[in-house]
Coordinates of C-alpha atoms in Angstrom, one line a residue:
Chain A
M620 CA -7.5 -11.9 24.7
A621 CA -9.5 -8.7 24.4
S622 CA -8.8 -7.0 21.2
G623 CA -9.8 -3.6 19.8
T624 CA -11.9 -4.9 16.9
A625 CA -15.0 -3.0 18.0
G626 CA -16.0 -2.1 14.4
A627 CA -15.0 -5.4 12.9
E628 CA -18.4 -7.0 13.1
R629 CA -20.0 -3.9 11.7
M630 CA -18.0 -4.2 8.5
R631 CA -19.4 -7.5 7.2
H632 CA -20.1 -5.9 3.9
P633 CA -21.1 -8.4 1.2
G634 CA -24.8 -8.3 0.4
R635 CA -27.2 -5.7 -0.9
T636 CA -27.9 -3.9 2.3
G637 CA -24.2 -3.5 2.8
R638 CA -23.7 -1.5 -0.4
A639 CA -25.0 1.7 1.1
A640 CA -23.1 1.1 4.3
A641 CA -19.9 0.5 2.3
V642 CA -20.4 3.8 0.4
A643 CA -21.0 5.7 3.7
H644 CA -17.9 4.0 5.1
G645 CA -15.8 5.1 2.1
L646 CA -17.1 8.7 2.3
R647 CA -16.3 8.9 6.0
A648 CA -12.8 7.7 5.3
Y649 CA -12.5 10.2 2.5
G650 CA -13.6 12.9 4.8
L651 CA -11.2 11.9 7.5
I652 CA -8.2 12.0 5.2
V653 CA -9.2 15.2 3.4
R654 CA -9.7 17.0 6.7
M655 CA -6.3 16.0 7.8
W656 CA -4.7 17.4 4.6
I657 CA -6.6 20.6 4.9
R658 CA -5.4 21.0 8.4
S659 CA -1.9 20.4 7.4
T660 CA -2.2 22.8 4.4
L661 CA -3.6 25.6 6.5
A662 CA -0.7 25.2 8.9
Y663 CA 1.2 27.2 6.3
R664 CA -1.5 29.8 5.5
T665 CA 0.6 32.2 3.5
S666 CA 2.0 29.6 1.2
F667 CA -1.5 28.2 0.7
V668 CA -3.0 31.6 -0.2
M669 CA -0.2 32.2 -2.7
M670 CA -0.6 28.8 -4.3
A671 CA -4.4 29.3 -4.6
V672 CA -4.0 32.8 -6.1
G673 CA -1.4 31.4 -8.5
D674 CA -3.8 28.6 -9.6
L675 CA -6.5 31.2 -10.0
A676 CA -4.2 33.4 -12.1
A677 CA -2.9 30.6 -14.2
T678 CA -6.3 29.2 -15.1
G679 CA -7.6 32.7 -15.6
L680 CA -5.1 33.3 -18.4
D681 CA -7.1 31.2 -20.9
F682 CA -10.2 33.3 -20.3
V683 CA -8.0 36.4 -20.9
A684 CA -7.3 34.8 -24.3
I685 CA -11.0 34.6 -25.0
L686 CA -11.4 38.3 -24.0
L687 CA -8.6 39.3 -26.3
M688 CA -10.3 37.4 -29.1
F689 CA -13.6 39.2 -28.5
S690 CA -11.9 42.6 -28.6
Q691 CA -11.5 41.9 -32.4
I692 CA -14.8 40.0 -33.1
D693 CA -18.4 40.2 -31.9
A694 CA -19.3 36.6 -32.1
L695 CA -17.5 33.2 -32.2
G696 CA -19.3 30.5 -34.1
G697 CA -22.5 32.5 -33.5
F698 CA -21.9 32.8 -29.8
S699 CA -21.6 36.1 -28.0
L700 CA -19.0 36.8 -25.3
P701 CA -21.4 36.1 -22.3
E702 CA -22.4 32.8 -24.0
V703 CA -18.8 31.7 -24.5
A704 CA -18.2 32.8 -20.9
F705 CA -21.1 30.6 -19.9
L706 CA -19.6 27.6 -21.7
Y707 CA -16.2 28.4 -20.2
G708 CA -17.6 28.7 -16.7
T709 CA -19.6 25.5 -16.7
S710 CA -16.8 23.4 -18.2
S711 CA -14.1 24.9 -16.0
L712 CA -16.2 24.6 -12.8
S713 CA -17.0 21.0 -13.6
L714 CA -13.3 20.1 -14.2
G715 CA -12.2 22.2 -11.2
L716 CA -14.5 20.4 -8.9
A717 CA -13.7 16.9 -10.2
D718 CA -10.0 17.8 -10.0
L719 CA -10.4 19.1 -6.4
L720 CA -12.3 16.0 -5.3
L721 CA -10.6 13.2 -7.2
G722 CA -7.5 14.7 -8.9
S723 CA -5.0 12.9 -6.7
I724 CA -6.2 9.6 -8.1
E725 CA -3.9 10.1 -11.1
R726 CA -1.0 9.3 -8.8
I727 CA -2.1 5.6 -8.7
G728 CA 0.4 4.6 -11.4
R729 CA 3.3 5.8 -9.3
R730 CA 1.9 4.0 -6.3
V731 CA 1.7 0.7 -8.3
R732 CA 5.3 1.2 -9.4
D733 CA 6.9 1.9 -6.1
G734 CA 4.7 -0.5 -4.2
T735 CA 3.1 2.0 -1.8
L736 CA -0.3 0.8 -3.0
D737 CA 0.2 -2.2 -0.8
T738 CA 0.1 -0.1 2.3
L739 CA -3.3 1.3 1.3
L740 CA -4.6 -2.3 0.9
L741 CA -3.7 -2.9 4.5
R742 CA -6.1 -0.3 5.9
P743 CA -9.8 -1.1 6.7
V744 CA -11.1 1.5 4.3
P745 CA -11.6 1.4 0.5
V746 CA -8.5 2.0 -1.5
F747 CA -10.4 4.4 -3.8
A748 CA -11.3 6.8 -0.9
Q749 CA -7.6 6.7 0.3
V750 CA -6.2 7.4 -3.1
A751 CA -8.7 10.1 -4.0
A752 CA -8.2 11.9 -0.7
D753 CA -4.4 11.6 -0.7
R754 CA -2.7 14.9 -0.6
F755 CA -6.0 16.7 -1.0
A756 CA -4.9 20.0 -2.7
L757 CA -7.1 22.8 -1.4
R758 CA -5.2 25.2 -3.7
R759 CA -7.2 23.7 -6.6
L760 CA -10.0 25.9 -5.3
G761 CA -8.2 28.6 -7.4
R762 CA -9.5 27.1 -10.6
V763 CA -13.0 26.6 -9.1
S764 CA -13.3 30.2 -7.9
Q765 CA -12.1 31.5 -11.2
A766 CA -14.7 29.4 -13.0
V767 CA -17.4 30.6 -10.5
L768 CA -16.4 34.3 -11.2
V769 CA -16.6 33.8 -15.0
L770 CA -19.9 31.9 -14.7
G771 CA -21.4 34.4 -12.3
W772 CA -20.6 37.3 -14.7
S773 CA -22.0 35.4 -17.7
L774 CA -25.2 34.7 -15.9
T775 CA -25.8 38.5 -15.3
E776 CA -25.1 39.3 -18.9
L777 CA -26.9 36.5 -20.7
E778 CA -30.2 37.3 -22.3
V779 CA -32.1 34.3 -21.1
D780 CA -35.7 34.1 -19.8
W781 CA -34.8 32.6 -16.4
T782 CA -37.7 30.2 -15.7
A783 CA -37.4 27.9 -12.6
G784 CA -36.3 25.0 -14.8
R785 CA -33.6 27.0 -16.5
V786 CA -32.3 28.2 -13.1
L787 CA -32.2 24.6 -11.9
L788 CA -30.4 23.5 -15.0
V789 CA -27.2 25.4 -14.2
P790 CA -26.3 23.7 -10.9
L791 CA -27.4 20.4 -12.5
M792 CA -25.0 20.9 -15.3
A793 CA -22.2 21.6 -12.9
L794 CA -23.1 18.4 -11.0
C795 CA -23.3 16.2 -14.0
G796 CA -20.2 17.8 -15.5
T797 CA -18.2 17.1 -12.3
A798 CA -19.5 13.5 -12.3
I799 CA -18.5 13.0 -16.0
F800 CA -15.0 14.5 -15.5
G801 CA -14.7 12.5 -12.3
A802 CA -15.5 9.3 -14.2
V803 CA -12.8 10.1 -16.7
F804 CA -10.3 10.7 -13.9
T805 CA -11.3 7.4 -12.4
A806 CA -11.3 5.4 -15.6
G807 CA -7.9 6.9 -16.5
A808 CA -6.6 5.9 -13.0
A809 CA -8.0 2.4 -13.4
F810 CA -6.1 2.0 -16.7
Q811 CA -2.9 2.8 -14.9
F812 CA -3.1 -0.5 -13.1
W813 CA -2.0 -2.0 -16.4
A814 CA -0.1 0.9 -17.9
Q815 CA 1.5 2.9 -15.1
D816 CA 2.5 5.8 -17.2
A817 CA -0.9 6.4 -18.7
A818 CA -1.7 9.6 -16.6
E819 CA -1.0 11.7 -19.7
V820 CA -3.7 9.9 -21.7
Q821 CA -6.2 10.7 -19.1
N822 CA -5.0 14.3 -18.9
S823 CA -5.7 14.7 -22.6
F824 CA -9.3 13.9 -21.9
T825 CA -9.8 15.9 -18.8
Y826 CA -7.7 19.1 -19.3
G827 CA -7.8 18.7 -23.1
G828 CA -11.5 18.1 -23.0
N829 CA -12.0 21.2 -20.9
A830 CA -10.0 23.3 -23.4
L831 CA -12.4 22.1 -26.0
L832 CA -15.6 22.7 -24.1
Q833 CA -14.7 26.3 -23.3
Y834 CA -15.5 27.1 -26.9
P835 CA -18.8 26.8 -28.8
P836 CA -19.3 23.4 -30.6
T837 CA -20.0 25.3 -33.8
V838 CA -16.4 26.3 -34.2
F839 CA -15.2 22.7 -34.4
A840 CA -15.3 20.1 -37.1
K841 CA -18.4 17.9 -36.9
D842 CA -16.4 14.7 -36.4
L843 CA -14.8 16.1 -33.3
V844 CA -18.1 17.1 -31.9
R845 CA -19.5 13.6 -32.7
G846 CA -16.5 12.2 -30.9
V847 CA -17.1 14.0 -27.7
T848 CA -20.8 13.3 -27.9
F849 CA -20.7 9.5 -28.6
V850 CA -17.3 8.2 -27.8
I851 CA -16.1 10.1 -24.7
P852 CA -19.4 11.9 -24.0
L853 CA -17.9 15.1 -22.7
A854 CA -20.4 17.1 -24.7
F855 CA -22.9 16.4 -22.0
V856 CA -20.8 18.4 -19.5
N857 CA -22.0 21.7 -21.0
W858 CA -22.4 21.8 -24.8
L859 CA -25.8 20.0 -25.2
P860 CA -27.6 21.5 -22.2
A861 CA -26.1 24.9 -22.9
L862 CA -27.3 24.9 -26.5
R863 CA -30.8 24.3 -25.2
L864 CA -30.5 27.0 -22.5
L865 CA -29.1 29.6 -24.9
G866 CA -31.5 28.7 -27.7
H867 CA -28.8 27.7 -30.2
P868 CA -29.4 24.9 -32.7
D869 CA -27.4 21.6 -32.2
P870 CA -24.8 21.4 -35.0
L871 CA -25.3 17.6 -35.1
G872 CA -29.0 17.9 -35.3
L873 CA -29.7 15.4 -32.6
P874 CA -33.3 15.0 -31.3
G875 CA -34.2 17.5 -28.6
W876 CA -34.5 15.0 -25.8
V877 CA -30.8 14.2 -26.1
D878 CA -30.0 17.5 -24.4
F879 CA -31.6 16.2 -21.2
L880 CA -29.6 13.0 -21.1
G881 CA -26.8 14.6 -19.0
P882 CA -27.7 12.9 -15.6
A883 CA -28.1 9.5 -17.3
V884 CA -24.8 9.8 -19.1
A885 CA -23.1 10.9 -16.0
A886 CA -24.5 8.0 -14.0
L887 CA -23.6 5.5 -16.7
M888 CA -20.0 6.9 -16.9
C889 CA -19.6 6.7 -13.2
A890 CA -20.8 3.1 -13.1
G891 CA -18.5 2.2 -15.9
A892 CA -15.5 4.0 -14.3
G893 CA -16.4 2.2 -11.0
L894 CA -16.3 -1.2 -12.7
A895 CA -13.1 -0.4 -14.4
W896 CA -11.6 0.6 -11.0
R897 CA -12.7 -2.6 -9.3
Y898 CA -11.4 -4.6 -12.2
G899 CA -8.1 -2.9 -12.2
L900 CA -7.7 -3.3 -8.4
R901 CA -8.6 -7.0 -8.7
A902 CA -6.0 -7.4 -11.5
Y903 CA -3.4 -5.8 -9.3
R904 CA -4.2 -8.1 -6.4
S905 CA -3.8 -11.1 -8.5
T906 CA -0.6 -10.1 -10.3
G907 CA 1.0 -7.8 -7.7
S908 CA 2.3 -5.5 -10.3
Chain B
M1442 CA -4.6 -28.7 24.9
T1443 CA -5.2 -28.0 21.2
A1444 CA -4.2 -24.4 20.5
E1445 CA -6.4 -22.3 18.2
R1446 CA -5.0 -22.0 14.7
L1447 CA -4.9 -18.3 14.4
I1448 CA -3.0 -18.5 11.1
D1449 CA -4.0 -21.5 9.0
V1450 CA -2.3 -21.9 5.7
D1451 CA -3.1 -25.0 3.7
G1452 CA -1.3 -25.8 0.4
V1453 CA -1.3 -22.1 -0.5
E1454 CA 0.2 -21.2 -3.9
K1455 CA 0.9 -18.1 -5.8
V1456 CA 1.7 -18.3 -9.5
F1457 CA 2.6 -15.3 -11.5
T1458 CA 2.3 -15.3 -15.3
V1459 CA 5.3 -13.5 -16.8
R1460 CA 5.4 -12.5 -20.5
R1461 CA 8.8 -12.4 -22.0
K1462 CA 9.7 -11.1 -25.4
A1463 CA 10.6 -13.7 -27.9
G1464 CA 11.2 -12.2 -31.3
R1465 CA 9.8 -9.0 -32.5
L1466 CA 6.1 -9.4 -31.6
R1467 CA 5.8 -12.8 -30.1
R1468 CA 5.6 -12.9 -26.3
V1469 CA 6.1 -16.2 -24.4
R1470 CA 4.1 -16.6 -21.3
H1471 CA 5.6 -18.6 -18.6
E1472 CA 4.7 -19.3 -15.0
V1473 CA 6.6 -18.4 -12.0
R1474 CA 5.6 -20.3 -8.9
A1475 CA 6.5 -17.7 -6.2
V1476 CA 4.8 -19.7 -3.5
D1477 CA 4.6 -23.4 -4.3
G1478 CA 2.1 -25.1 -1.9
I1479 CA 3.0 -24.2 1.6
T1480 CA 1.2 -25.4 4.7
F1481 CA 1.6 -24.2 8.3
Q1482 CA -0.3 -23.2 11.3
V1483 CA 0.5 -20.6 13.9
P1484 CA -1.3 -20.8 17.3
R1485 CA -2.3 -17.6 19.2
G1486 CA 0.5 -15.9 21.0
E1487 CA 3.4 -17.4 19.2
M1488 CA 6.3 -15.5 17.7
V1489 CA 7.5 -17.1 14.5
A1490 CA 10.4 -16.2 12.3
Y1491 CA 9.8 -16.7 8.5
I1492 CA 13.1 -16.6 6.7
G1493 CA 14.6 -17.4 3.3
P1494 CA 16.9 -15.9 0.7
N1495 CA 15.7 -13.0 -1.4
G1496 CA 13.1 -14.0 -3.9
A1497 CA 12.2 -17.1 -1.9
G1498 CA 8.5 -16.1 -1.5
K1499 CA 8.5 -14.5 1.9
S1500 CA 7.0 -11.2 1.0
T1501 CA 4.5 -12.9 -1.4
T1502 CA 3.4 -15.1 1.5
V1503 CA 3.0 -12.1 3.8
K1504 CA 1.0 -10.3 1.1
M1505 CA -1.4 -13.2 0.8
L1506 CA -1.7 -13.5 4.6
T1507 CA -2.7 -9.8 4.7
G1508 CA -5.1 -9.9 1.7
I1509 CA -3.0 -7.7 -0.6
L1510 CA -2.5 -10.6 -3.0
V1511 CA -5.1 -13.2 -3.8
P1512 CA -3.6 -16.8 -3.7
S1513 CA -3.7 -18.9 -6.9
G1514 CA -4.5 -22.0 -4.9
G1515 CA -4.9 -23.5 -1.5
R1516 CA -6.8 -22.4 1.5
L1517 CA -6.0 -19.5 3.8
R1518 CA -7.7 -18.5 7.0
I1519 CA -6.6 -15.8 9.4
A1520 CA -8.7 -15.8 12.6
G1521 CA -11.3 -17.6 10.5
I1522 CA -11.3 -14.9 7.9
D1523 CA -10.5 -15.4 4.2
P1524 CA -8.1 -12.5 3.6
A1525 CA -8.7 -12.4 -0.2
R1526 CA -12.5 -12.0 0.2
E1527 CA -12.7 -9.9 3.4
R1528 CA -9.6 -7.8 3.3
T1529 CA -11.0 -4.7 5.1
R1530 CA -12.6 -6.8 7.8
L1531 CA -9.3 -8.6 8.4
A1532 CA -7.4 -5.2 8.4
R1533 CA -8.8 -4.3 11.8
R1534 CA -7.4 -7.5 13.4
I1535 CA -3.9 -7.4 12.0
G1536 CA -1.0 -4.9 12.1
V1537 CA 1.6 -4.8 9.4
V1538 CA 5.1 -3.2 9.3
F1539 CA 7.1 -3.2 6.1
G1540 CA 10.7 -2.4 6.9
Q1541 CA 11.3 -1.0 3.4
R1542 CA 8.4 1.4 3.2
T1543 CA 6.3 3.3 5.7
T1544 CA 2.6 2.9 6.2
L1545 CA 2.5 6.4 7.6
W1546 CA 1.6 9.6 5.8
W1547 CA 4.9 10.9 4.5
D1548 CA 4.2 14.6 4.8
L1549 CA 2.2 14.6 8.0
P1550 CA 3.6 14.8 11.5
L1551 CA 3.7 11.5 13.3
K1552 CA 0.9 12.4 15.7
D1553 CA -1.4 13.4 12.8
S1554 CA -0.8 10.0 11.2
Y1555 CA -1.7 8.3 14.5
E1556 CA -4.9 10.4 14.8
L1557 CA -5.8 9.3 11.3
V1558 CA -5.1 5.7 12.1
R1559 CA -7.2 6.0 15.3
R1560 CA -10.2 7.3 13.4
M1561 CA -9.8 4.9 10.4
Y1562 CA -9.7 1.9 12.6
R1563 CA -12.4 3.3 15.0
V1564 CA -10.2 2.6 18.0
P1565 CA -12.2 3.2 21.1
D1566 CA -10.8 6.2 23.1
A1567 CA -9.7 4.2 26.2
V1568 CA -8.0 1.5 24.1
Y1569 CA -6.2 4.1 22.1
R1570 CA -5.0 6.2 25.0
A1571 CA -3.6 3.1 26.8
H1572 CA -1.8 1.8 23.7
F1573 CA -0.5 5.1 22.6
A1574 CA 0.9 5.9 26.0
R1575 CA 2.6 2.4 26.2
C1576 CA 4.0 2.6 22.7
A1577 CA 5.2 6.2 23.2
E1578 CA 7.0 5.2 26.4
L1579 CA 8.6 2.0 25.2
L1580 CA 9.6 3.3 21.8
D1581 CA 10.6 6.8 23.0
L1582 CA 8.2 8.5 20.6
G1583 CA 7.7 11.7 22.7
P1584 CA 10.1 14.0 20.9
L1585 CA 9.2 12.7 17.5
L1586 CA 5.4 13.3 17.5
D1587 CA 5.5 16.8 15.9
V1588 CA 8.0 15.8 13.2
P1589 CA 6.8 15.1 9.7
V1590 CA 7.5 11.4 8.8
R1591 CA 9.8 12.3 5.9
Q1592 CA 12.2 14.0 8.4
L1593 CA 12.5 11.0 10.7
S1594 CA 15.6 8.9 10.6
L1595 CA 15.2 5.3 9.5
G1596 CA 15.3 4.0 13.1
Q1597 CA 12.8 6.7 14.3
R1598 CA 10.5 6.0 11.4
M1599 CA 10.6 2.3 12.1
R1600 CA 9.6 2.9 15.7
G1601 CA 6.9 5.2 14.5
D1602 CA 5.6 2.5 12.1
I1603 CA 5.6 -0.2 14.6
A1604 CA 3.6 1.9 17.0
A1605 CA 1.1 2.8 14.2
A1606 CA 0.6 -0.9 13.5
L1607 CA -0.3 -1.6 17.1
L1608 CA -2.6 1.3 18.0
H1609 CA -5.7 -0.7 17.1
D1610 CA -4.5 -3.6 19.3
P1611 CA -4.2 -6.2 16.5
E1612 CA -4.3 -9.9 17.3
I1613 CA -1.5 -10.6 14.7
L1614 CA 1.5 -8.5 13.9
Y1615 CA 3.3 -9.1 10.6
L1616 CA 6.8 -7.6 10.4
D1617 CA 8.6 -7.6 7.1
E1618 CA 12.3 -7.0 7.9
P1619 CA 11.6 -4.7 10.9
T1620 CA 15.3 -4.2 11.8
I1621 CA 16.7 -3.7 8.3
G1622 CA 19.1 -0.8 8.1
L1623 CA 18.8 0.0 11.8
D1624 CA 21.7 0.7 14.1
V1625 CA 22.5 -1.6 17.1
I1626 CA 20.6 0.5 19.6
S1627 CA 17.5 0.9 17.5
K1628 CA 17.5 -2.8 16.8
A1629 CA 17.7 -3.6 20.5
K1630 CA 14.9 -1.2 21.3
V1631 CA 12.6 -2.7 18.6
R1632 CA 13.3 -6.3 19.8
E1633 CA 12.7 -5.4 23.4
F1634 CA 9.4 -3.7 22.4
L1635 CA 8.3 -6.7 20.4
R1636 CA 9.0 -9.1 23.3
E1637 CA 7.0 -6.9 25.6
V1638 CA 4.0 -6.7 23.3
N1639 CA 4.0 -10.4 22.8
A1640 CA 4.2 -11.1 26.5
E1641 CA 1.8 -8.4 27.6
R1642 CA -0.9 -8.5 24.9
G1643 CA -0.4 -12.0 23.7
T1644 CA 0.0 -10.6 20.2
T1645 CA 0.9 -13.3 17.6
V1646 CA 4.0 -12.2 15.7
L1647 CA 5.2 -13.4 12.3
L1648 CA 8.5 -11.9 11.4
T1649 CA 10.5 -12.1 8.2
T1650 CA 14.1 -11.1 8.6
H1651 CA 17.7 -11.5 7.4
D1652 CA 19.0 -10.7 10.8
L1653 CA 19.7 -13.9 12.7
T1654 CA 20.0 -12.1 16.0
D1655 CA 16.3 -11.1 15.6
I1656 CA 15.5 -14.8 15.4
E1657 CA 17.7 -15.9 18.3
Q1658 CA 16.4 -13.2 20.6
L1659 CA 12.7 -13.3 19.6
C1660 CA 11.5 -16.6 18.2
R1661 CA 11.5 -20.1 19.4
R1662 CA 10.1 -21.3 16.1
V1663 CA 11.6 -20.8 12.7
M1664 CA 10.1 -21.5 9.2
V1665 CA 12.5 -21.5 6.3
I1666 CA 11.2 -21.0 2.8
D1667 CA 13.2 -21.5 -0.4
H1668 CA 12.0 -21.5 -4.0
G1669 CA 8.5 -21.1 -2.7
R1670 CA 8.5 -24.1 -0.5
L1671 CA 8.8 -24.6 3.2
V1672 CA 12.1 -26.4 3.8
Y1673 CA 12.1 -26.3 7.5
D1674 CA 9.5 -25.6 10.2
G1675 CA 10.6 -26.2 13.8
G1676 CA 12.7 -25.0 16.7
L1677 CA 15.9 -23.0 16.4
D1678 CA 17.9 -25.9 17.9
G1679 CA 16.5 -28.3 15.4
L1680 CA 17.5 -26.0 12.6
R1681 CA 21.2 -26.5 13.5
A1682 CA 20.8 -30.2 13.2
A1683 CA 18.8 -30.0 10.0
G1684 CA 21.6 -28.1 8.4
D1685 CA 24.1 -30.9 8.9
G1686 CA 26.1 -28.3 10.9
E1687 CA 29.4 -29.0 12.6
R1688 CA 30.4 -28.0 16.1
T1689 CA 33.8 -26.7 16.8
L1690 CA 36.1 -27.7 19.7
V1691 CA 38.7 -25.1 20.5
V1692 CA 41.6 -26.4 22.5
D1693 CA 44.5 -24.5 24.1
L1694 CA 47.7 -26.6 24.4
E1695 CA 50.7 -25.9 26.6
R1696 CA 52.8 -25.0 23.6
E1697 CA 52.8 -24.9 19.9
L1698 CA 52.4 -28.4 18.4
P1699 CA 51.7 -29.9 15.0
P1700 CA 48.0 -30.4 14.2
I1701 CA 46.2 -32.9 16.4
E1702 CA 45.8 -36.2 14.7
G1703 CA 44.2 -39.5 15.4
V1704 CA 41.0 -38.3 17.2
P1705 CA 38.2 -40.3 15.6
G1706 CA 35.2 -38.2 14.3
A1707 CA 37.1 -34.9 14.4
R1708 CA 39.5 -33.1 12.1
T1709 CA 41.7 -30.2 12.8
V1710 CA 40.7 -27.2 10.7
K1711 CA 42.9 -24.5 12.0
V1712 CA 46.1 -24.0 14.1
E1713 CA 47.2 -20.7 15.5
G1714 CA 50.2 -20.9 18.0
P1715 CA 49.2 -23.2 20.9
R1716 CA 45.5 -22.9 20.0
Q1717 CA 43.8 -25.5 17.6
W1718 CA 40.3 -25.8 16.2
L1719 CA 38.7 -29.2 15.6
A1720 CA 35.4 -29.7 13.7
F1721 CA 33.0 -32.5 14.6
P1722 CA 29.4 -33.4 13.7
A1723 CA 26.8 -31.4 15.6
G1724 CA 24.9 -34.5 16.7
R1725 CA 27.9 -36.0 18.6
S1726 CA 29.0 -35.4 22.1
A1727 CA 32.2 -33.5 22.7
A1728 CA 33.2 -35.5 25.8
P1729 CA 34.9 -38.5 24.1
L1730 CA 36.9 -36.1 21.9
V1731 CA 38.1 -34.1 24.9
A1732 CA 39.1 -37.4 26.7
A1733 CA 41.0 -38.6 23.6
I1734 CA 42.9 -35.3 23.3
A1735 CA 43.6 -34.9 27.0
E1736 CA 45.1 -38.4 27.0
R1737 CA 47.8 -37.6 24.4
Y1738 CA 48.2 -33.8 24.5
P1739 CA 49.0 -31.3 27.2
L1740 CA 45.6 -29.6 27.4
V1741 CA 45.3 -26.3 29.2
D1742 CA 41.8 -25.0 28.3
L1743 CA 39.0 -25.8 25.9
S1744 CA 35.6 -24.5 24.7
V1745 CA 32.9 -25.8 22.3
R1746 CA 31.3 -23.6 19.7
E1747 CA 27.8 -24.2 18.3
P1748 CA 27.5 -24.2 14.5
D1749 CA 27.0 -20.7 13.2
I1750 CA 23.3 -20.4 12.5
E1751 CA 24.1 -18.3 9.4
E1752 CA 26.1 -21.1 7.9
V1753 CA 23.4 -23.6 8.7
I1754 CA 20.8 -21.6 6.9
A1755 CA 23.1 -21.0 4.0
K1756 CA 23.5 -24.8 3.8
L1757 CA 19.7 -25.2 3.9
Y1758 CA 19.2 -22.8 1.1
A1759 CA 21.9 -24.5 -1.0
G1760 CA 20.5 -27.9 -0.4
D1761 CA 17.6 -29.2 -2.5
G1762 CA 14.9 -27.0 -1.2
G1763 CA 12.3 -28.8 -3.4
R1764 CA 12.4 -32.1 -1.5
P1765 CA 9.3 -32.1 0.7
D1766 CA 10.7 -34.9 2.8
R1767 CA 13.2 -32.5 4.3
T1768 CA 10.4 -30.5 5.8
A1769 CA 10.4 -30.9 9.5
T1770 CA 7.2 -30.5 11.3
A1771 CA 6.1 -28.0 13.9
A1772 CA 5.5 -30.9 16.4
D1773 CA 8.8 -30.3 18.2
T1774 CA 8.0 -26.7 19.0
P1775 CA 7.0 -26.0 22.5

């Protein structure tokens, strides 16, 4: 009997060479699903615009709080308004992008509980791509655009000698920051394979972490700063590279080269989160709960 | 001719470890054998019913066959593929329908779901067009294509789900209670469609159901699982005998009479006016009974009723499901 398994032979994935193919395959599936959701979102254009504007306004409110504060003071922990705006922009942009790209993954706990995860396991594409792309919420661009606006404004106001290296550092920070937040999202989701209501724990690291990173590290207790440097290394999202860029001393007094560890930290965290995800999915497939 | 073993299950087990509270902090682990060493083969093109009471291990088996769950023991091959290790590769060759939950995207219109399935499975255009047209026609999908899945009725959604499972032309179709909750017309439509798919494409079908009409109309072979073990594997007719069923002889007499007596091997179970019901073992012929009755009673009309398959299965479940010697073999299936 002829059967439509044209691609089946192509997907023999174990082995080193298959790793890259598997990633490409997952990205393709992610793209397919995301495109479908964007299309269905844009079918109701007005409602989408209103949601995105709402998101932008809601996330904008915490920057308004910062502005209000600076109407009374000139500096916060030794940081000027443009400098705080720079911290705010980089952190918010990183979280916004991670949330846009992977945020849906926090629904995995519910999928485990109601059994709909099983239907994802039946499709010939990675579960991670399916969960991450599920209900892709384009309105989250609201947070991203708000962060871009604040960051853009801060860049015009900062008194920094913009060498090529420093210019490159800004997008690199956003990229590493997105990866770090994305890893936290993923690790939190992986944890939900065991504890299905753990979404809030992960939220405290992502949204809570973001609220922390919007302010200069100098205003917080040293232990807290140590915690987000060494335990959950969120400090690499923006604090450490920003201190270098803005010419502020590191409150922990770490050696200078630590500031450049962002990409390495991001890569390590992504690898760890990936392992946690695989381990979680394997546990699910052996216990079915 | 030796048929290819498309589905090959050999001593497959699934053991879940459950922790139960015992005291304030102590937890006691104990093992639940959801599937306790089952063995069967299904050749290409067969339609098999897989039945059993709730919690017998049906769904767990289907989940292992599709690669969702990893077996704790035994050997499992679907079209030569180990589902646990090559789940995504297997996914292209099987279609799965869960009666209780949809595999479609809840918020998307049906046709968007199909488009996504087509791209995910990389179904070649020509194949897709042919299957889609056929499914849409047989399952009456035309008016439903623009409706978001969440707005479909259960029967409509089920038809939509079955079509989605077949768009990539799978070799095997697993159906987990495909007619549950459907009205009579939807049930008939689904059955008709499955028969056509099996006949036209040679698709192998494994069906779990509680609806015995599904089995009678679709499957010549039945597997019964209870307490994680296969207690019967064979034809539908053999199932009646295996359940120690009784047939019923219904006789209409000329007038109202006391219960018929003195017919060896039969006993009167019910009297209603001139009509009487006599039960006798399923394995025996009705002819000598009829002769014996006609000799002594004024017989007007008669009919013989086969044992109710539902009762037979209930008896199988109630019997000692753990005794492997009760397991019939598939040898008597055509």
